Amino acid sequence: MFTAGITTIIGGAIGWLAKAIIAGIRAKPTMIDAATDGYQELMNANRELMDQLRESVEDRQAWLQERAELKAEVTQLNSTIQNLNNKIAGFEALLLANGGR
């Protein structure tokens, strides 16, 4: 009778342990799914950040291109102004040479 009680307790403990092991095995796919979902969320966030970065770089490149074009236009305008100033100075010299006529 005493050994039967110990056998029952040991059998129950083994059964409980087996259930815990099986539950652990069954929990692993859930844990894998959770890890996979977390990884997917992380990758999606990473893609969004990369898209934002790419867009920002493209905007910056467009701004730099526009700035370079404006700088070239300003340089051309400054050159034109200098040429006009030289012509005005030449006309003034001619007027002075002709006595203001």
Backbone as numpy.savetxt, mean C-alpha at the origin, in Angstrom:
# Nx Ny Nz CAx CAy CAz Cx Cy Cz
-15.22 -57.84 43.54 -16.05 -56.66 43.54 -15.17 -55.42 43.54
-14.16 -55.43 44.36 -13.26 -54.29 44.42 -12.54 -54.10 43.10
-12.08 -55.19 42.50 -11.39 -55.11 41.21 -12.35 -54.68 40.11
-13.61 -55.07 40.23 -14.60 -54.66 39.24 -14.79 -53.15 39.31
-14.78 -52.58 40.49 -14.92 -51.13 40.65 -13.73 -50.38 40.07
-12.54 -50.94 40.33 -11.33 -50.32 39.78 -11.34 -50.42 38.26
-11.78 -51.58 37.76 -11.86 -51.77 36.31 -12.84 -50.77 35.71
-13.96 -50.56 36.38 -14.96 -49.60 35.90 -14.38 -48.19 35.89
-13.67 -47.84 36.94 -13.07 -46.50 37.02 -12.01 -46.33 35.94
-11.15 -47.35 35.77 -10.11 -47.29 34.74 -10.73 -47.24 33.35
-11.77 -48.07 33.14 -12.47 -48.07 31.85 -13.10 -46.72 31.57
-13.70 -46.13 32.61 -14.30 -44.80 32.45 -13.25 -43.75 32.12
-12.11 -43.84 32.81 -11.02 -42.89 32.57 -10.48 -43.04 31.15
-10.33 -44.30 30.72 -9.85 -44.55 29.36 -10.87 -44.03 28.34
-12.14 -44.28 28.61 -13.20 -43.78 27.72 -13.19 -42.25 27.65
-13.05 -41.61 28.83 -13.02 -40.15 28.87 -11.81 -39.61 28.11
-10.65 -40.27 28.31 -9.44 -39.87 27.62 -9.59 -40.04 26.11
-10.19 -41.16 25.70 -10.42 -41.40 24.27 -11.34 -40.33 23.68
-12.39 -39.98 24.43 -13.30 -38.93 23.95 -12.57 -37.59 23.83
-11.70 -37.30 24.81 -10.94 -36.05 24.78 -10.00 -36.03 23.58
-9.35 -37.16 23.31 -8.44 -37.25 22.16 -9.21 -37.08 20.86
-10.34 -37.78 20.76 -11.17 -37.67 19.55 -11.68 -36.24 19.39
-12.09 -35.64 20.49 -12.56 -34.25 20.43 -11.42 -33.33 19.99
-10.21 -33.60 20.46 -9.04 -32.81 20.05 -8.76 -32.97 18.57
-8.89 -34.20 18.09 -8.68 -34.45 16.66 -9.75 -33.73 15.84
-10.97 -33.78 16.34 -12.06 -33.10 15.63 -11.92 -31.59 15.71
-11.31 -31.10 16.76 -11.15 -29.65 16.92 -10.08 -29.12 15.97
-9.16 -29.96 15.58 -8.06 -29.50 14.73 -8.54 -28.94 13.39
-9.46 -29.59 12.68 -9.92 -28.98 11.44 -10.55 -27.60 11.67
-11.24 -27.45 12.80 -11.82 -26.15 13.12 -10.72 -25.13 13.36
-9.69 -25.57 14.06 -8.56 -24.68 14.30 -7.87 -24.34 12.99
-7.76 -25.32 12.11 -7.15 -25.08 10.80 -8.01 -24.11 10.00
-9.33 -24.30 10.05 -10.24 -23.38 9.35 -10.10 -21.97 9.90
-10.02 -21.84 11.22 -9.87 -20.52 11.84 -8.55 -19.89 11.42
-7.49 -20.69 11.41 -6.18 -20.17 11.00 -6.21 -19.78 9.52
-6.86 -20.60 8.70 -6.97 -20.29 7.27 -7.78 -19.02 7.06
-8.88 -18.88 7.81 -9.69 -17.66 7.70 -8.89 -16.43 8.13
-8.14 -16.59 9.21 -7.30 -15.48 9.68 -6.24 -15.12 8.65
-5.65 -16.14 8.03 -4.64 -15.91 6.99 -5.27 -15.19 5.80
-6.47 -15.63 5.41 -7.15 -14.99 4.28 -7.47 -13.53 4.59
-7.92 -13.25 5.80 -8.21 -11.87 6.20 -6.93 -11.03 6.14
-5.84 -11.60 6.63 -4.57 -10.91 6.61 -4.12 -10.64 5.17
-4.25 -11.64 4.31 -3.85 -11.47 2.91 -4.74 -10.45 2.21
-6.04 -10.44 2.50 -6.94 -9.45 1.90 -6.56 -8.04 2.34
-6.27 -7.90 3.64 -5.84 -6.59 4.14 -4.53 -6.17 3.48
-3.63 -7.14 3.29 -2.36 -6.86 2.64 -2.58 -6.41 1.19
-3.49 -7.09 0.49 -3.80 -6.71 -0.89 -4.36 -5.29 -0.95
-5.26 -4.97 -0.02 -5.83 -3.62 0.02 -4.75 -2.57 0.25
-3.84 -2.86 1.18 -2.75 -1.92 1.44 -1.83 -1.77 0.23
-1.56 -2.89 -0.45 -0.72 -2.83 -1.65 -1.41 -2.03 -2.75
-2.73 -2.20 -2.89 -3.48 -1.42 -3.88 -3.42 0.06 -3.56
-3.58 0.40 -2.27 -3.50 1.80 -1.86 -2.11 2.37 -2.11
-1.09 1.57 -1.82 0.28 2.00 -2.04 0.54 2.21 -3.52
0.09 1.27 -4.34 0.27 1.37 -5.79 -0.42 2.63 -6.32
-1.64 2.88 -5.86 -2.37 4.07 -6.28 -1.65 5.35 -5.84
-1.13 5.33 -4.63 -0.40 6.49 -4.12 0.86 6.74 -4.95
1.57 5.68 -5.29 2.78 5.82 -6.11 2.42 6.36 -7.49
1.34 5.84 -8.08 0.91 6.32 -9.40 0.53 7.80 -9.33
-0.19 8.20 -8.27 -0.55 9.60 -8.10 0.70 10.47 -7.97
1.66 10.00 -7.20 2.90 10.75 -7.00 3.67 10.88 -8.31
3.71 9.80 -9.10 4.41 9.86 -10.39 3.72 10.84 -11.33
2.39 10.83 -11.34 1.64 11.77 -12.18 1.92 13.21 -11.73
1.96 13.44 -10.43 2.25 14.77 -9.91 3.65 15.21 -10.31
4.62 14.30 -10.19 6.00 14.64 -10.57 6.10 14.95 -12.06
5.38 14.19 -12.88 5.37 14.43 -14.32 4.78 15.81 -14.63
3.65 16.12 -13.99 3.01 17.41 -14.19 3.93 18.54 -13.73
4.60 18.33 -12.62 5.54 19.34 -12.09 6.69 19.56 -13.07
7.21 18.48 -13.64 8.30 18.61 -14.61 7.83 19.37 -15.85
6.60 19.10 -16.30 6.07 19.80 -17.46 5.89 21.29 -17.16
5.37 21.60 -15.97 5.21 23.00 -15.58 6.55 23.71 -15.46
7.54 23.01 -14.93 8.87 23.59 -14.80 9.45 23.90 -16.17
9.24 23.01 -17.13 9.71 23.24 -18.50 9.00 24.45 -19.11
7.71 24.58 -18.86 6.96 25.73 -19.37 7.47 27.03 -18.75
7.73 27.02 -17.46 8.25 28.22 -16.79 9.62 28.59 -17.36
10.45 27.59 -17.59 11.77 27.85 -18.18 11.62 28.47 -19.56
10.69 27.94 -20.36 10.45 28.49 -21.69 9.93 29.93 -21.60
9.00 30.18 -20.68 8.48 31.55 -20.50 9.57 32.51 -20.06
10.43 32.07 -19.15 11.54 32.93 -18.71 12.47 33.25 -19.88
12.71 32.27 -20.73 13.55 32.49 -21.91 12.89 33.49 -22.86
11.58 33.34 -23.06 10.84 34.26 -23.92 10.88 35.68 -23.35
10.69 35.81 -22.05 10.75 37.12 -21.39 12.13 37.75 -21.57
13.17 36.94 -21.41 14.53 37.45 -21.57 14.76 37.93 -23.00
14.27 37.16 -23.97 14.40 37.57 -25.38 13.67 38.88 -25.65
12.46 39.00 -25.09 11.69 40.25 -25.27 12.40 41.42 -24.60
12.95 41.21 -23.43 13.71 42.27 -22.75 14.92 42.70 -23.59
15.59 41.73 -24.21 16.73 42.05 -25.07 16.28 42.88 -26.28
15.14 42.51 -26.87 14.62 43.26 -28.01 14.23 44.68 -27.60
13.59 44.81 -26.44 13.22 46.14 -25.95 14.47 46.98 -25.74
15.49 46.38 -25.15 16.75 47.11 -24.93 17.35 47.53 -26.27
17.25 46.67 -27.27 17.75 47.02 -28.61 16.98 48.17 -29.22
15.65 48.15 -29.09 14.83 49.24 -29.61 15.13 50.55 -28.88
15.32 50.47 -27.57 15.66 51.66 -26.80 16.99 52.24 -27.28
17.95 51.35 -27.54 19.26 51.80 -28.03 19.11 52.47 -29.39
18.27 51.90 -30.26 18.04 52.51 -31.58 17.38 53.87 -31.44
16.40 53.97 -30.55 15.71 55.24 -30.34 16.69 56.31 -29.83
17.52 55.91 -28.89 18.50 56.87 -28.36 19.51 57.26 -29.44
19.90 56.29 -30.26 20.87 56.57 -31.33 20.26 57.50 -32.38
18.97 57.40 -32.62 18.30 58.24 -33.61 17.79 59.53 -33.00
18.10 59.77 -31.79 17.70 61.02 -31.15 16.25 61.03 -30.73
15.66 59.88 -30.51 14.29 59.80 -30.02 13.26 59.93 -31.10
13.65 59.90 -32.37 12.69 60.03 -33.46 12.06 58.76 -33.82
